[in-house]
PDB file of C-alpha atoms in Angstrom:
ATOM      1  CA  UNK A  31      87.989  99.614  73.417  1.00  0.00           C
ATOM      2  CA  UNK A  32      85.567 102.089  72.142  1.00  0.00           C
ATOM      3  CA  UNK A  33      87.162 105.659  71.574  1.00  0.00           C
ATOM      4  CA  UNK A  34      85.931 109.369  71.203  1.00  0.00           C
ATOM      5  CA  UNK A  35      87.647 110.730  68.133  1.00  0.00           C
ATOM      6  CA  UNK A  36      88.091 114.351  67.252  1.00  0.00           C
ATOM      7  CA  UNK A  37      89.117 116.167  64.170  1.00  0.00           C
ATOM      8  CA  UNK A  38      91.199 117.833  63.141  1.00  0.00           C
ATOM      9  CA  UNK A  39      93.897 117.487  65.553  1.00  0.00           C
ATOM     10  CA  UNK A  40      95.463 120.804  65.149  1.00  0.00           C
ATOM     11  CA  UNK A  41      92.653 123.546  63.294  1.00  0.00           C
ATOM     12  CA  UNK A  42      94.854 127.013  62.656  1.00  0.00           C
ATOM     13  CA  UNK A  43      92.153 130.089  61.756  1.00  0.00           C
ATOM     14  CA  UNK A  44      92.756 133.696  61.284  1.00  0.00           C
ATOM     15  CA  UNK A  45      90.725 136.098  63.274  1.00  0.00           C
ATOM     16  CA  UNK A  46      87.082 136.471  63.048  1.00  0.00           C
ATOM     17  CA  UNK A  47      86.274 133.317  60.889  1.00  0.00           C
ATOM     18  CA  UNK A  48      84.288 130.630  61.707  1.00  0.00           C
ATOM     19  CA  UNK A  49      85.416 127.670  62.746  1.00  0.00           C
ATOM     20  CA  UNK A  50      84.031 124.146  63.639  1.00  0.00           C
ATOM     21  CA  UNK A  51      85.502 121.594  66.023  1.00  0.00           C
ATOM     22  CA  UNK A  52      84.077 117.395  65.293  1.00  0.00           C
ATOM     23  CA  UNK A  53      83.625 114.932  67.234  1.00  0.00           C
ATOM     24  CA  UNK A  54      82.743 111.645  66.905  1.00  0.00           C
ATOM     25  CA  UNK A  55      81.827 109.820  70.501  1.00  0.00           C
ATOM     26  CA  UNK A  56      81.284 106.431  71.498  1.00  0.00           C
ATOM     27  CA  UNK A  57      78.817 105.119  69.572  1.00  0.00           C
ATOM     28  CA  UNK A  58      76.065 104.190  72.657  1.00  0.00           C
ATOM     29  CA  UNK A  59      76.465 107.000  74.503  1.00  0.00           C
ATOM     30  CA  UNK A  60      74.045 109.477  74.934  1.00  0.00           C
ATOM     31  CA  UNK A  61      75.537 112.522  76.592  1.00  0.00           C
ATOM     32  CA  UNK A  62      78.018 114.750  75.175  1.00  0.00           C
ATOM     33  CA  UNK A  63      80.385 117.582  76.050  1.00  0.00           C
ATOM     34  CA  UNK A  64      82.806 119.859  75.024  1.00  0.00           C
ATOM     35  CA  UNK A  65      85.495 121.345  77.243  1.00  0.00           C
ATOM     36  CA  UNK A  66      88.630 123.601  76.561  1.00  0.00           C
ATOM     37  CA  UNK A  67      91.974 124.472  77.978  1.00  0.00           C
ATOM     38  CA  UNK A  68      94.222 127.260  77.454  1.00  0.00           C
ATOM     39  CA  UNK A  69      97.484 126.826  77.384  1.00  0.00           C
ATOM     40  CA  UNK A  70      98.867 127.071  81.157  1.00  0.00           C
ATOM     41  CA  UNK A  71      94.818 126.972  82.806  1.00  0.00           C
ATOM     42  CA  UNK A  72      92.741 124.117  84.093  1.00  0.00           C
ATOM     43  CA  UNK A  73      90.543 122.476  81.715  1.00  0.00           C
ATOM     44  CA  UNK A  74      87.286 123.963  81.755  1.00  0.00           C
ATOM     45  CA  UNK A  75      83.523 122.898  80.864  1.00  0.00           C
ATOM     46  CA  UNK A  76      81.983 124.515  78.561  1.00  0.00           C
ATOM     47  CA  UNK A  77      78.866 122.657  77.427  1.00  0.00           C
ATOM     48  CA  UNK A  78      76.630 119.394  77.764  1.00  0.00           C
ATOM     49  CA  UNK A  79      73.849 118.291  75.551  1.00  0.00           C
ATOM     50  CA  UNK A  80      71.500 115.376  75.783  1.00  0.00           C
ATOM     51  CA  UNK A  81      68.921 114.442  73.553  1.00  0.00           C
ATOM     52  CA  UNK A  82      69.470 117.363  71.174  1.00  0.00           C
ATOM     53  CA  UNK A  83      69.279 119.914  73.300  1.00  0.00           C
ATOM     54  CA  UNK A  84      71.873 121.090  75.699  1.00  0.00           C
ATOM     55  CA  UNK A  85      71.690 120.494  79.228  1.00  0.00           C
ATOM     56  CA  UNK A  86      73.852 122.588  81.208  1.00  0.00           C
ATOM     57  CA  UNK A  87      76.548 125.032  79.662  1.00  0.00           C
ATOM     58  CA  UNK A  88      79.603 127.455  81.510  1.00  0.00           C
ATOM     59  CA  UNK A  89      79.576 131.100  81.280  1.00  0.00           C
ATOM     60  CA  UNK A  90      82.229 131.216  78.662  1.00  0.00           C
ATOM     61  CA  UNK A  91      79.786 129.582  76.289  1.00  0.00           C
ATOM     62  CA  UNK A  92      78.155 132.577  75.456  1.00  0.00           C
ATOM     63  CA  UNK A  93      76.296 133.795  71.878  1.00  0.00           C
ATOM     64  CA  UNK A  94      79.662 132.959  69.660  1.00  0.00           C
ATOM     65  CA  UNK A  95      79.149 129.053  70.412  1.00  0.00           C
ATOM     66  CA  UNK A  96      76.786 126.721  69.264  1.00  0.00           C
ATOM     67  CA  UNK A  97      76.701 122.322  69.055  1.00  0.00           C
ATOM     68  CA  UNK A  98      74.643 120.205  67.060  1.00  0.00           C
ATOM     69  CA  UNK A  99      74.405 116.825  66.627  1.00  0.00           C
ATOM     70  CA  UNK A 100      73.839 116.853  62.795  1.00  0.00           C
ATOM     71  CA  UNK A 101      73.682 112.910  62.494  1.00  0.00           C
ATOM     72  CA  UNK A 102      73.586 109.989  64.552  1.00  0.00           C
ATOM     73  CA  UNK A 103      77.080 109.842  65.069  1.00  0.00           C
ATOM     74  CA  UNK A 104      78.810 113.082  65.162  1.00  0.00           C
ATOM     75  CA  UNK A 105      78.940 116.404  67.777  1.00  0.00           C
ATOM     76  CA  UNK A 106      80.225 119.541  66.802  1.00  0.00           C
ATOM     77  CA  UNK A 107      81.072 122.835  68.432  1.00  0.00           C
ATOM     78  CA  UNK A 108      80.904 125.814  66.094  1.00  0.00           C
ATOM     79  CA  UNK A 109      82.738 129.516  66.978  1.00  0.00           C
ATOM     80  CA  UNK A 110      81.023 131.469  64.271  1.00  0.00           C
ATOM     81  CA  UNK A 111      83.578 134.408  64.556  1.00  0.00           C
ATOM     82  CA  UNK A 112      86.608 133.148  66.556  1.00  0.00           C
ATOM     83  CA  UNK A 113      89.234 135.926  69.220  1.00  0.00           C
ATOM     84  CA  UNK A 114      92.662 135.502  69.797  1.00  0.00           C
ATOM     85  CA  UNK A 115      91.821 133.468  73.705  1.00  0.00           C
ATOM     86  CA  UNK A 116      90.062 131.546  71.851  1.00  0.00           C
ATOM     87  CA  UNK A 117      93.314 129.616  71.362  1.00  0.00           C
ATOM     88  CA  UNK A 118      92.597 126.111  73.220  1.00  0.00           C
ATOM     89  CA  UNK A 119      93.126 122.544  73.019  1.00  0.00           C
ATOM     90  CA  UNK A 120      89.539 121.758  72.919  1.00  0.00           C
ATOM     91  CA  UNK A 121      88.287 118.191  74.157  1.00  0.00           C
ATOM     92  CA  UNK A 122      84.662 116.473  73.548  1.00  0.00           C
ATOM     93  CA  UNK A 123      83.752 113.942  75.893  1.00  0.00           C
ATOM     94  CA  UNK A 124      80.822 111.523  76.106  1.00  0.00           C
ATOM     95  CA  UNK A 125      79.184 109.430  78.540  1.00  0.00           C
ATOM     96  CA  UNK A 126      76.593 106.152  78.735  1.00  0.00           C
ATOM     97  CA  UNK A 127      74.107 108.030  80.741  1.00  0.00           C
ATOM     98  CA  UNK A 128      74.325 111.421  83.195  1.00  0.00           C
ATOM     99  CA  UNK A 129      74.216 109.329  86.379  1.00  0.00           C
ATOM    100  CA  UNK A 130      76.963 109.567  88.530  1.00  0.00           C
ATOM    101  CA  UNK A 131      78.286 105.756  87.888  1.00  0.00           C
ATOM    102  CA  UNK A 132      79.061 107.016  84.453  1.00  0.00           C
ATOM    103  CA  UNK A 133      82.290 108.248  83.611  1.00  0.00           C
ATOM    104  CA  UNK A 134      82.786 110.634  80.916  1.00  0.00           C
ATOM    105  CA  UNK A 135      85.607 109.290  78.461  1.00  0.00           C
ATOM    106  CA  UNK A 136      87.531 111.873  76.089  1.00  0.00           C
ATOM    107  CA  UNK A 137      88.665 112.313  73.038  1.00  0.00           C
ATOM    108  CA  UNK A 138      92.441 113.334  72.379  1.00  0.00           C
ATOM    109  CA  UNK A 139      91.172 117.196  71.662  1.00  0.00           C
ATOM    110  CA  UNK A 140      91.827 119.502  68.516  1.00  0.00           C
ATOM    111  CA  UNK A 141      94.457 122.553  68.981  1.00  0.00           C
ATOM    112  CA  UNK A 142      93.015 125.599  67.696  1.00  0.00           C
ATOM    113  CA  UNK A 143      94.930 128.431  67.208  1.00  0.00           C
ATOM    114  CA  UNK A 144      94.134 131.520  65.998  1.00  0.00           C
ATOM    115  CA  UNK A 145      96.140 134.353  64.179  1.00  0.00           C
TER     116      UNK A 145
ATOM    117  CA  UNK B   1      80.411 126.523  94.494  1.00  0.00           C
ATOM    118  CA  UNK B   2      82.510 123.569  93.997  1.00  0.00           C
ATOM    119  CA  UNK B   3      86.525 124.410  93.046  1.00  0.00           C
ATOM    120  CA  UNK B   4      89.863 121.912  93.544  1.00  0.00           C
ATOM    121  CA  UNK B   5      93.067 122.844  93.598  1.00  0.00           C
ATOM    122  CA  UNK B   6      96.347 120.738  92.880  1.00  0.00           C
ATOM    123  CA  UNK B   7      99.283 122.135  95.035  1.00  0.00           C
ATOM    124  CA  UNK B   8     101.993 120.785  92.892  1.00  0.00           C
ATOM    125  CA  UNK B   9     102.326 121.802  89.477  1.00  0.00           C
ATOM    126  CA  UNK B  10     105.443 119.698  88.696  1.00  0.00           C
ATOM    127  CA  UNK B  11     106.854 116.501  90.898  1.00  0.00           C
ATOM    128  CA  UNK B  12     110.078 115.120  89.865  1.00  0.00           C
ATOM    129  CA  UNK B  13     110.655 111.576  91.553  1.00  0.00           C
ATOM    130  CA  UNK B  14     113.166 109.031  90.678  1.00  0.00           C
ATOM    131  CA  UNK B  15     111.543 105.491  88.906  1.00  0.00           C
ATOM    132  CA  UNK B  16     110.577 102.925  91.638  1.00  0.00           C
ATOM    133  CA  UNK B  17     110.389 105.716  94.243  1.00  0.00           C
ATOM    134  CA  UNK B  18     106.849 106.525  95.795  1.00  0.00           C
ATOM    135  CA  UNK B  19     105.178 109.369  95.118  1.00  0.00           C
ATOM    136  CA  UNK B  20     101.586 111.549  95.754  1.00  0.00           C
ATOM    137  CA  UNK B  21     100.098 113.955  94.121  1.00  0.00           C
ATOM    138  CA  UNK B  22      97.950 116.104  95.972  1.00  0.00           C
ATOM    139  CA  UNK B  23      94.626 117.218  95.365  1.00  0.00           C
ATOM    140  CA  UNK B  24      92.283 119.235  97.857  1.00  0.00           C
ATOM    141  CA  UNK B  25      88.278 120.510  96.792  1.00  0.00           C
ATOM    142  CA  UNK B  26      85.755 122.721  98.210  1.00  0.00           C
ATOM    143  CA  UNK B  27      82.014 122.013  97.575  1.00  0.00           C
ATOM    144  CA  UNK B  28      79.324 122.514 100.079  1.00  0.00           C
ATOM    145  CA  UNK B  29      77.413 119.140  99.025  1.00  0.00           C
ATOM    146  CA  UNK B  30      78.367 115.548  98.076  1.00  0.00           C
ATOM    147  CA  UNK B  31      81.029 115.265  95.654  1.00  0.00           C
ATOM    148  CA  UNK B  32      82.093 112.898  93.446  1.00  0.00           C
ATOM    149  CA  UNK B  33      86.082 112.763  92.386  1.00  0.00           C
ATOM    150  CA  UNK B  34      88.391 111.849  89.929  1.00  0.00           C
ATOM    151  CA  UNK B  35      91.891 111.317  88.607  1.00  0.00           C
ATOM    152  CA  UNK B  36      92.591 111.412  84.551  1.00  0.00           C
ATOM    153  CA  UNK B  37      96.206 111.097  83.205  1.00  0.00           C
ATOM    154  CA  UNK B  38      96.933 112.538  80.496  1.00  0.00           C
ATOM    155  CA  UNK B  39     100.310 111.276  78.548  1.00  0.00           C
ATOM    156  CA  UNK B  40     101.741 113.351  75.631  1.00  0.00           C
ATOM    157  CA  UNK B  41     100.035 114.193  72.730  1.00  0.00           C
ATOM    158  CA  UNK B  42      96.728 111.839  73.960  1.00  0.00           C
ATOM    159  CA  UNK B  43      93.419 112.908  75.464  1.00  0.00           C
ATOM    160  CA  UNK B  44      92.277 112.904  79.249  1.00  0.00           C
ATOM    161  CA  UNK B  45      92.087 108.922  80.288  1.00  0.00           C
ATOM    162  CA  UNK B  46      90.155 108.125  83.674  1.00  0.00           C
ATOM    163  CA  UNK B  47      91.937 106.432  86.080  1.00  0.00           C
ATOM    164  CA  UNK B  48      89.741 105.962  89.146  1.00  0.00           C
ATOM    165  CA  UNK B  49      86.997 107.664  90.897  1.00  0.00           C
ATOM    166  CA  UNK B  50      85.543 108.038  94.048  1.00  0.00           C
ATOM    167  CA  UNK B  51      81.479 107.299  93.964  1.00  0.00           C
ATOM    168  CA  UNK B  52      80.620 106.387  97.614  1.00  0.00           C
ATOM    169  CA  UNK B  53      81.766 103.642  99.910  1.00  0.00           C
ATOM    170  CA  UNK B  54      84.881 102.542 100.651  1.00  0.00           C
ATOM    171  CA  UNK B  55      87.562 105.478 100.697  1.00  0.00           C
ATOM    172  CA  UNK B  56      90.377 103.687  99.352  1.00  0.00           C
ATOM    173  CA  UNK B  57      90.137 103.048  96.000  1.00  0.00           C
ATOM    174  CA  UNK B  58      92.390 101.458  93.403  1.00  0.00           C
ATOM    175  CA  UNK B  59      93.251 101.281  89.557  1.00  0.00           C
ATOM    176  CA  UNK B  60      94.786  98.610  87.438  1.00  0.00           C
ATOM    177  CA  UNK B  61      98.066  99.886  87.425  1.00  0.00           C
ATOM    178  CA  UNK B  62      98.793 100.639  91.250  1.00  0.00           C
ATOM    179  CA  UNK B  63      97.950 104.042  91.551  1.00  0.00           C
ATOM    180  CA  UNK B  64      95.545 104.305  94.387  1.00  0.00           C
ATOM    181  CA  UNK B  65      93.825 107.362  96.226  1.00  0.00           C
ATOM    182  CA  UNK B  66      92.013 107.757  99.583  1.00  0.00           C
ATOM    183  CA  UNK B  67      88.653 110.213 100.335  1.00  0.00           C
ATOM    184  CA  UNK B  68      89.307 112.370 103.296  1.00  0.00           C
ATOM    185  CA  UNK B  69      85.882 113.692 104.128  1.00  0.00           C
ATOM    186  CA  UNK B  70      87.575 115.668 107.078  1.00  0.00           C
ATOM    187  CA  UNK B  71      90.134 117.321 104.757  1.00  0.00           C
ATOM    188  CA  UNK B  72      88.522 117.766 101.875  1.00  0.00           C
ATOM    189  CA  UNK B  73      91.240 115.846  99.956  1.00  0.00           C
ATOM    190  CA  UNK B  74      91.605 113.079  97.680  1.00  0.00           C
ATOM    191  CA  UNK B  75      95.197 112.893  97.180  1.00  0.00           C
ATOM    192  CA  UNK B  76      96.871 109.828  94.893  1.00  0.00           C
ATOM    193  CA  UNK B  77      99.442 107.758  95.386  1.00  0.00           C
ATOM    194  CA  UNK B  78     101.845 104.815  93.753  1.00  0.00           C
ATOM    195  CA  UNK B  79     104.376 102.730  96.125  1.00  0.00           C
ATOM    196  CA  UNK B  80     106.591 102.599  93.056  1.00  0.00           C
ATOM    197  CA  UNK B  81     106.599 104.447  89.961  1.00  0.00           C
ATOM    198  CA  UNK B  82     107.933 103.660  86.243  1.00  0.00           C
ATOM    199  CA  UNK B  83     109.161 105.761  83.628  1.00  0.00           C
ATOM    200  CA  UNK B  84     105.656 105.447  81.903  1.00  0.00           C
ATOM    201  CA  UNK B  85     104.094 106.995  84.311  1.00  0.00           C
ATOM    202  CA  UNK B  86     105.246 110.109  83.505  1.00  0.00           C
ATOM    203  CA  UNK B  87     102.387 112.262  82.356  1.00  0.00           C
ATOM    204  CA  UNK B  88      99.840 115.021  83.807  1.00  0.00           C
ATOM    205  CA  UNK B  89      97.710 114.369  86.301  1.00  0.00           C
ATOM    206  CA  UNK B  90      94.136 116.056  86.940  1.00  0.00           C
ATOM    207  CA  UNK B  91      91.979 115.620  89.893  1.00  0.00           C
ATOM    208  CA  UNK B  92      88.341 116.825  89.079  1.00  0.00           C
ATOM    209  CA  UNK B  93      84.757 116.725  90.791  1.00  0.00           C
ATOM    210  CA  UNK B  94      81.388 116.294  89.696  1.00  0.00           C
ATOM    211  CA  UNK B  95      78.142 116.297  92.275  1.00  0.00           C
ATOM    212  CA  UNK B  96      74.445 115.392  92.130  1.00  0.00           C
ATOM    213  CA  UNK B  97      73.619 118.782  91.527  1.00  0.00           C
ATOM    214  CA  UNK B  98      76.027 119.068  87.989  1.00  0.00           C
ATOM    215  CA  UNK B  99      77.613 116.029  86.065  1.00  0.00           C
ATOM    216  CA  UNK B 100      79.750 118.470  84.946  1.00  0.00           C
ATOM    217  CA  UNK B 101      83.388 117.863  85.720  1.00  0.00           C
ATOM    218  CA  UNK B 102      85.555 120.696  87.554  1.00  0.00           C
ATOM    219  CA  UNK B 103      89.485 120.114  87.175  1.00  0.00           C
ATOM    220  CA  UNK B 104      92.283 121.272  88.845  1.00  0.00           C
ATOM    221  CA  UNK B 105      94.859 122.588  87.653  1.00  0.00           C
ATOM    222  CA  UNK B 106      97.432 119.287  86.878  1.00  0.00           C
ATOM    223  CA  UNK B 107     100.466 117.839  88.164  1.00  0.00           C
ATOM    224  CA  UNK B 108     102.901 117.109  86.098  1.00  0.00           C
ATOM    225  CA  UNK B 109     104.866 113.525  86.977  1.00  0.00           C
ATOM    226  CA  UNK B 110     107.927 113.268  85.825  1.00  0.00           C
ATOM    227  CA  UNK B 111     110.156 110.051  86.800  1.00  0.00           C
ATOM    228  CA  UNK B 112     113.547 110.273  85.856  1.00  0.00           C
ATOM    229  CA  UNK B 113     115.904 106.754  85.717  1.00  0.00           C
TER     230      UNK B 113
END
């Protein structure tokens, strides 16, 4: 079965670097997110893009976060100058199309911590 | 705006004992709900979801849950667990309006032998 794979698994950073989260989802679908989860919170949404622009994003995405779909096959999420709570397990997800009917299927996240 | 909330943060349950996991949601339009599981170390997997029609509805491995209009809930349930099924459990909604999923806040199974 088709899988959404993310890398690295585990991304440690120090303090005000940039840092930049991959994802690779399933190959025919066409809508893409990124959420997060603090350790001990709910997971939360941060972003969606569709057709290289992005569709709908949370509050917390603010002027620090960016995504681009550089190629036809991977998704990224870019912190350009990454805060302590910024310290998530952060999980892309990706569905066929936006329609209800269409569940979104996730990837197994990247831990980032930062120092 | 649309928010769900899982009562039980941990449920500790013997193997081939029943349990339910509880999940409740606000919204003030149609909604559309989920369970994921999550096992250790492994990414949020869907396990059914709640579209329209019938309010029962079922996944391949027993688990079931029921939409309760009336009470806002959409709790989940298994007649008889197994040791594999321990893992965390997240109830989330999505609506017309945003495909965007909302989670609660997970309940953690645990089935002991």
């Amino acid at each position: 079965e088709p899988e959404v794979t993310q890398t690295p698994s585990h991304q440690v950073t120090q303090m005000g670097q940039e840092v930049i989260l991959r994802c690779v989802p399933i190959s025919n679908h066409l809508y893409f997110y990124w959420y997060r989860q603090i350790l001990g919170q709910k997971v939360e949404f941060l972003v969606s893009f569709y057709n290289n622009e992005i569709s709908e994003k949370s509050e917390i995405f603010d002027d620090q976060f960016s995504v681009e779909r550089p190629d036809g096959s991977n998704f990224t999420l870019k912190i350009r100058s990454t805060k302590l709570e910024d310290s998530a397990m952060y999980f892309c997800a990706s569905s066929l199309d936006r329609g209800r009917y269409q569940p979104q299927h996730f990837g197994d996240g990247t831990r980032l911590s930062i120092l | 705006a649309q928010s769900v909330t899982q009562l039980d943060s941990q449920v500790p349950v013997f193997e081939e004992a029943p349990v339910e996991l509880r999940c409740n949601y606000s919204s003030s339009v149609s909604v559309y709900l989920f369970w994921y599981v999550q096992y250790p170390n492994q990414g949020l997997q869907l396990l059914l979801k709640y579209l329209s029609g019938s309010t029962l509805v079922e996944s391949i491995n027993g688990f079931e849950a029921e939409f309760n209009k009336s009470q806002t809930s959409f709790h989940l349930r298994k007649p008889s667990v197994h040791i594999s099924d321990t893992a965390e459990y997240f109830c989330a909604v999505s609506s017309d309006s945003s495909y965007k999923l909302i989670f609660g806040s997970g309940t953690r199974l645990l089935v002991r032998p």
